[in-house]
Amino acid sequence: MKGGLVRLRALLDDLTPSERKIGAYILEHPQETVQSSVAQLSERSGGSPAAIIRLCKSLGVTGFQELKLKIAGDLQTNEQYQYTEIRPKDSVESIIQHVSTNNIQSIKDTVHILEPRLVDQAVNMLDKANRIFFYGVGASNLIALDAHYKFMRINRTSFSFADPHMQISSATTLREDDVVVCISYSGETSNVISCLEHAREGGAGTISITKWGSNTLSSLADVPLMITSMESDIRSGATSSRIAQLNVIDILYLAIASRDYNQSVQYLEKSRQAIQEHK
């Protein structure tokens, strides 16, 4: 059981002031927190016991005991949070190291919060779908296009549109045997939210891929899948978060492919040969 510190770091800025005070203390003193009771943490952090309980609820855990277990799991792995900023006039060697480390850390952190139960639900929905539509805007549209390409190669009927108007138009035509995958790191992209709402009206199954925490898109989806990545101003082009989103798409794609492995391999080989013939 892991992911307590990951969840806390991802959500810290969105917490109430009283919860944030406790969260900041936990991040600075994780070992002490694991050995503390609610009363002891309240005294050490300066927050009330009620605020600690609210913090646990905000983090999506059943209580302080589960939070401590997740933090203890984080500490046992000896993993460090190594997100680093790009600085003015960094050397190429430094940028190679920083960017690569941030991407790796983003995937590691996402593994700790991605719930297998929800991934399994998403895979079941995708496996039964007549048509799959992937929606995203900006950098998230690149994720949607990549997903469309992958699923198409194993003969799953899928669609992705770069034009936002085409996205919404297609969403209004969806039926109960269709599934949409809506991708938005913030979970607040209005066009993607509209697509999901129209898809729901038609009875289609809905899956979201967003950052961890409370957001509109995940609250509307049948199956909310979440990633985490410490994006900052210099990385506002969605670098490490994009890698984490691609990783989730790969998980879904390979899970679907593995369900009918032999057939999937045949389709992949057939498309590979066709492409080779046109080189």
Short mmCIF file of C-alpha atoms in Angstrom, two decimals:
data_model
loop_
_atom_site.label_atom_id
_atom_site.label_comp_id
_atom_site.label_asym_id
_atom_site.label_seq_id
_atom_site.Cartn_x
_atom_site.Cartn_y
_atom_site.Cartn_z
CA MET A 1 0.00 0.00 0.00
CA LYS A 2 1.64 3.23 -1.20
CA GLY A 3 0.82 6.67 -2.54
CA GLY A 4 0.07 8.73 0.57
CA LEU A 5 2.84 11.26 -0.01
CA VAL A 6 2.16 11.34 -3.76
CA ARG A 7 -1.51 12.18 -3.20
CA LEU A 8 -0.63 14.82 -0.65
CA ARG A 9 1.92 16.57 -2.86
CA ALA A 10 -0.46 16.57 -5.81
CA LEU A 11 -3.35 18.05 -3.82
CA LEU A 12 -1.56 20.32 -1.35
CA ASP A 13 -2.29 23.63 -3.10
CA ASP A 14 -6.00 22.79 -3.42
CA LEU A 15 -6.54 22.02 0.26
CA THR A 16 -8.19 24.36 2.75
CA PRO A 17 -5.73 26.39 4.89
CA SER A 18 -6.28 24.16 7.92
CA GLU A 19 -5.78 20.97 5.90
CA ARG A 20 -2.77 22.46 4.09
CA LYS A 21 -1.06 23.19 7.41
CA ILE A 22 -1.37 19.54 8.41
CA GLY A 23 -0.36 18.35 4.93
CA ALA A 24 2.78 20.47 4.94
CA TYR A 25 3.77 19.03 8.30
CA ILE A 26 3.23 15.46 7.06
CA LEU A 27 5.38 16.06 3.99
CA GLU A 28 8.18 17.45 6.14
CA HIS A 29 7.85 14.75 8.83
CA PRO A 30 6.51 11.56 7.21
CA GLN A 31 8.29 9.20 9.61
CA GLU A 32 6.91 10.97 12.66
CA THR A 33 3.44 10.97 11.11
CA VAL A 34 3.46 7.19 10.67
CA GLN A 35 4.18 6.82 14.39
CA SER A 36 1.59 9.36 15.51
CA SER A 37 -2.01 9.17 16.62
CA VAL A 38 -4.58 11.72 15.45
CA ALA A 39 -4.16 13.60 18.75
CA GLN A 40 -0.36 13.63 18.45
CA LEU A 41 -0.44 14.81 14.82
CA SER A 42 -2.90 17.51 15.81
CA GLU A 43 -0.58 18.79 18.53
CA ARG A 44 2.56 18.65 16.38
CA SER A 45 1.08 20.17 13.24
CA GLY A 46 -1.10 22.78 14.90
CA GLY A 47 -4.21 21.47 13.15
CA SER A 48 -7.38 20.18 14.76
CA PRO A 49 -8.36 16.48 14.84
CA ALA A 50 -11.40 17.36 12.73
CA ALA A 51 -9.14 18.91 10.08
CA ILE A 52 -7.05 15.72 10.01
CA ILE A 53 -10.18 13.67 9.32
CA ARG A 54 -11.22 16.12 6.58
CA LEU A 55 -7.73 15.87 5.08
CA CYS A 56 -8.02 12.08 4.90
CA LYS A 57 -11.35 12.46 3.12
CA SER A 58 -9.83 14.95 0.66
CA LEU A 59 -7.04 12.47 -0.07
CA GLY A 60 -9.53 9.71 -0.83
CA VAL A 61 -8.59 7.41 2.05
CA THR A 62 -10.95 5.89 4.59
CA GLY A 63 -9.18 7.38 7.59
CA PHE A 64 -5.91 8.31 9.28
CA GLN A 65 -4.87 4.67 9.67
CA GLU A 66 -5.05 4.05 5.91
CA LEU A 67 -3.15 7.27 5.25
CA LYS A 68 -0.39 6.15 7.61
CA LEU A 69 -0.19 2.77 5.87
CA LYS A 70 0.19 4.46 2.48
CA ILE A 71 2.88 6.80 3.81
CA ALA A 72 4.68 3.86 5.42
CA GLY A 73 4.65 2.11 2.05
CA ASP A 74 6.18 5.19 0.43
CA LEU A 75 8.94 5.29 3.03
CA GLN A 76 9.77 1.59 2.62
CA THR A 77 10.52 2.03 -1.08
CA ASN A 78 13.15 4.68 -0.31
CA GLU A 79 11.94 6.58 -3.36
CA GLN A 80 12.65 10.29 -3.38
CA TYR A 81 10.55 13.00 -4.96
CA GLN A 82 13.02 14.27 -7.53
CA TYR A 83 11.05 16.69 -9.67
CA THR A 84 13.50 19.39 -10.66
CA GLU A 85 13.08 22.73 -12.39
CA ILE A 86 14.80 23.80 -15.58
CA ARG A 87 17.02 26.74 -14.70
CA PRO A 88 18.26 29.64 -16.87
CA LYS A 89 21.14 28.61 -19.14
CA ASP A 90 21.13 24.99 -17.98
CA SER A 91 23.61 22.80 -19.81
CA VAL A 92 22.33 20.22 -22.28
CA GLU A 93 23.59 17.48 -19.96
CA SER A 94 21.61 18.97 -17.07
CA ILE A 95 18.42 19.29 -19.12
CA ILE A 96 18.73 15.68 -20.30
CA GLN A 97 18.97 14.56 -16.68
CA HIS A 98 16.20 16.81 -15.33
CA VAL A 99 13.63 16.11 -18.04
CA SER A 100 14.26 12.37 -17.95
CA THR A 101 14.09 12.26 -14.14
CA ASN A 102 10.81 14.22 -14.10
CA ASN A 103 9.24 11.89 -16.66
CA ILE A 104 10.34 8.78 -14.78
CA GLN A 105 9.10 10.18 -11.48
CA SER A 106 5.74 11.08 -13.02
CA ILE A 107 5.17 7.48 -14.10
CA LYS A 108 6.31 6.12 -10.73
CA ASP A 109 3.99 8.45 -8.84
CA THR A 110 1.05 7.61 -11.11
CA VAL A 111 1.57 3.89 -10.49
CA HIS A 112 1.03 4.57 -6.78
CA ILE A 113 -2.36 6.25 -7.27
CA LEU A 114 -3.75 4.42 -10.33
CA GLU A 115 -6.38 2.03 -8.96
CA PRO A 116 -6.34 -1.44 -10.57
CA ARG A 117 -10.06 -1.79 -9.89
CA LEU A 118 -10.87 1.26 -11.99
CA VAL A 119 -8.43 0.25 -14.73
CA ASP A 120 -10.16 -3.14 -14.90
CA GLN A 121 -13.54 -1.44 -15.21
CA ALA A 122 -12.23 0.75 -18.02
CA VAL A 123 -10.78 -2.25 -19.86
CA ASN A 124 -14.09 -4.12 -19.58
CA MET A 125 -15.95 -1.16 -21.04
CA LEU A 126 -13.49 -0.74 -23.90
CA ASP A 127 -13.48 -4.45 -24.66
CA LYS A 128 -17.28 -4.50 -25.09
CA ALA A 129 -17.52 -1.21 -27.00
CA ASN A 130 -18.78 -1.09 -30.56
CA ARG A 131 -16.97 2.20 -31.13
CA ILE A 132 -14.39 4.06 -29.05
CA PHE A 133 -13.95 7.84 -29.23
CA PHE A 134 -10.90 9.58 -27.77
CA TYR A 135 -11.30 13.28 -26.95
CA GLY A 136 -8.66 15.83 -25.95
CA VAL A 137 -7.64 19.41 -26.72
CA GLY A 138 -4.13 20.78 -27.20
CA ALA A 139 -1.46 18.48 -25.78
CA SER A 140 -4.17 16.05 -24.66
CA ASN A 141 -5.31 15.73 -28.28
CA LEU A 142 -1.90 14.22 -29.05
CA ILE A 143 -2.66 11.56 -26.43
CA ALA A 144 -6.07 10.96 -28.03
CA LEU A 145 -4.53 10.58 -31.49
CA ASP A 146 -1.94 8.14 -30.17
CA ALA A 147 -4.70 6.09 -28.51
CA HIS A 148 -6.76 6.04 -31.72
CA TYR A 149 -3.75 4.81 -33.69
CA LYS A 150 -2.97 2.04 -31.20
CA PHE A 151 -6.53 0.73 -30.92
CA MET A 152 -7.05 0.93 -34.68
CA ARG A 153 -4.03 -1.32 -35.25
CA ILE A 154 -5.67 -4.14 -33.27
CA ASN A 155 -8.90 -3.68 -35.24
CA ARG A 156 -10.86 -1.82 -32.57
CA THR A 157 -13.15 0.73 -34.19
CA SER A 158 -11.89 4.01 -32.77
CA PHE A 159 -11.97 7.70 -33.63
CA SER A 160 -10.16 10.88 -32.68
CA PHE A 161 -10.66 14.39 -34.06
CA ALA A 162 -8.35 17.38 -33.80
CA ASP A 163 -11.11 19.90 -34.49
CA PRO A 164 -13.10 20.73 -31.32
CA HIS A 165 -16.34 21.21 -33.26
CA MET A 166 -16.01 17.76 -34.81
CA GLN A 167 -15.40 16.34 -31.37
CA ILE A 168 -18.66 17.74 -30.01
CA SER A 169 -20.59 16.86 -33.18
CA SER A 170 -19.45 13.24 -32.98
CA ALA A 171 -20.26 13.07 -29.27
CA THR A 172 -23.90 13.91 -29.98
CA THR A 173 -24.23 10.78 -32.15
CA LEU A 174 -23.05 8.25 -29.57
CA ARG A 175 -25.14 5.32 -28.38
CA GLU A 176 -25.24 2.87 -25.48
CA ASP A 177 -22.76 0.49 -27.11
CA ASP A 178 -20.13 3.23 -27.56
CA VAL A 179 -17.42 4.36 -25.12
CA VAL A 180 -15.59 7.68 -24.86
CA VAL A 181 -12.21 8.34 -23.29
CA CYS A 182 -11.93 12.01 -22.33
CA ILE A 183 -8.43 13.30 -21.65
CA SER A 184 -7.64 16.53 -19.80
CA TYR A 185 -4.87 16.94 -17.24
CA SER A 186 -6.73 19.72 -15.40
CA GLY A 187 -10.08 18.00 -15.77
CA GLU A 188 -11.60 21.40 -16.53
CA THR A 189 -11.26 21.69 -20.34
CA SER A 190 -14.71 22.91 -21.36
CA ASN A 191 -14.78 21.28 -24.80
CA VAL A 192 -13.83 17.86 -23.41
CA ILE A 193 -16.39 18.19 -20.61
CA SER A 194 -19.05 18.99 -23.23
CA CYS A 195 -18.09 15.87 -25.20
CA LEU A 196 -18.48 13.70 -22.12
CA GLU A 197 -21.84 15.26 -21.26
CA HIS A 198 -23.20 14.69 -24.77
CA ALA A 199 -21.90 11.11 -24.71
CA ARG A 200 -23.70 10.48 -21.42
CA GLU A 201 -26.94 11.83 -22.87
CA GLY A 202 -26.72 9.19 -25.60
CA GLY A 203 -26.04 6.45 -23.06
CA ALA A 204 -22.38 5.88 -23.95
CA GLY A 205 -19.88 4.68 -21.35
CA THR A 206 -17.48 7.38 -20.18
CA ILE A 207 -13.86 7.18 -19.05
CA SER A 208 -11.74 10.15 -17.99
CA ILE A 209 -7.99 10.59 -17.65
CA THR A 210 -7.16 13.59 -15.47
CA LYS A 211 -4.81 14.73 -12.74
CA TRP A 212 -5.39 13.30 -9.29
CA GLY A 213 -7.90 15.15 -7.14
CA SER A 214 -11.31 16.76 -7.46
CA ASN A 215 -12.19 18.08 -10.92
CA THR A 216 -15.28 18.36 -13.11
CA LEU A 217 -14.38 15.77 -15.72
CA SER A 218 -13.56 12.96 -13.28
CA SER A 219 -16.71 13.68 -11.27
CA LEU A 220 -18.85 13.16 -14.40
CA ALA A 221 -17.13 10.03 -15.78
CA ASP A 222 -18.30 6.48 -15.14
CA VAL A 223 -14.67 5.47 -14.65
CA PRO A 224 -12.24 8.20 -13.52
CA LEU A 225 -8.60 7.28 -14.11
CA MET A 226 -6.07 9.63 -12.55
CA ILE A 227 -2.40 10.47 -12.96
CA THR A 228 -0.10 12.74 -11.03
CA SER A 229 2.70 14.98 -12.18
CA MET A 230 4.24 18.08 -10.63
CA GLU A 231 3.77 20.48 -13.56
CA SER A 232 5.18 23.99 -13.13
CA ASP A 233 5.34 27.18 -15.19
CA ILE A 234 8.43 26.21 -17.17
CA ARG A 235 6.85 22.83 -17.90
CA SER A 236 3.39 24.22 -18.69
CA GLY A 237 3.61 22.53 -22.08
CA ALA A 238 2.51 19.35 -20.30
CA THR A 239 5.75 17.40 -20.50
CA SER A 240 5.87 14.89 -17.66
CA SER A 241 2.06 14.79 -17.37
CA ARG A 242 1.89 13.89 -21.06
CA ILE A 243 4.23 10.95 -20.45
CA ALA A 244 2.03 9.74 -17.58
CA GLN A 245 -1.10 10.01 -19.75
CA LEU A 246 0.57 8.07 -22.56
CA ASN A 247 1.51 5.42 -20.04
CA VAL A 248 -2.14 5.02 -19.01
CA ILE A 249 -3.18 4.72 -22.67
CA ASP A 250 -0.53 2.03 -23.17
CA ILE A 251 -1.87 0.15 -20.14
CA LEU A 252 -5.41 0.20 -21.53
CA TYR A 253 -4.26 -0.71 -25.03
CA LEU A 254 -2.10 -3.66 -23.96
CA ALA A 255 -4.78 -4.90 -21.56
CA ILE A 256 -7.26 -5.00 -24.45
CA ALA A 257 -4.71 -6.60 -26.79
CA SER A 258 -3.88 -9.30 -24.25
CA ARG A 259 -7.52 -10.39 -23.98
CA ASP A 260 -7.39 -11.65 -27.56
CA TYR A 261 -3.64 -11.98 -27.85
CA ASN A 262 -3.34 -14.15 -30.95
CA GLN A 263 -5.83 -12.05 -32.92
CA SER A 264 -4.14 -8.83 -31.84
CA VAL A 265 -0.72 -10.09 -32.90
CA GLN A 266 -2.11 -11.04 -36.31
CA TYR A 267 -3.56 -7.56 -36.86
CA LEU A 268 -0.34 -5.89 -35.73
CA GLU A 269 1.75 -8.06 -38.03
CA LYS A 270 -0.60 -7.45 -40.94
CA SER A 271 -0.38 -3.67 -40.54
CA ARG A 272 3.40 -3.84 -40.11
CA GLN A 273 3.77 -5.76 -43.36
CA ALA A 274 1.48 -3.36 -45.22
CA ILE A 275 3.55 -0.39 -44.06
CA GLN A 276 6.80 -2.14 -45.02
CA GLU A 277 5.49 -2.66 -48.56
CA HIS A 278 5.02 1.09 -49.03
CA LYS A 279 8.44 2.18 -47.83
#
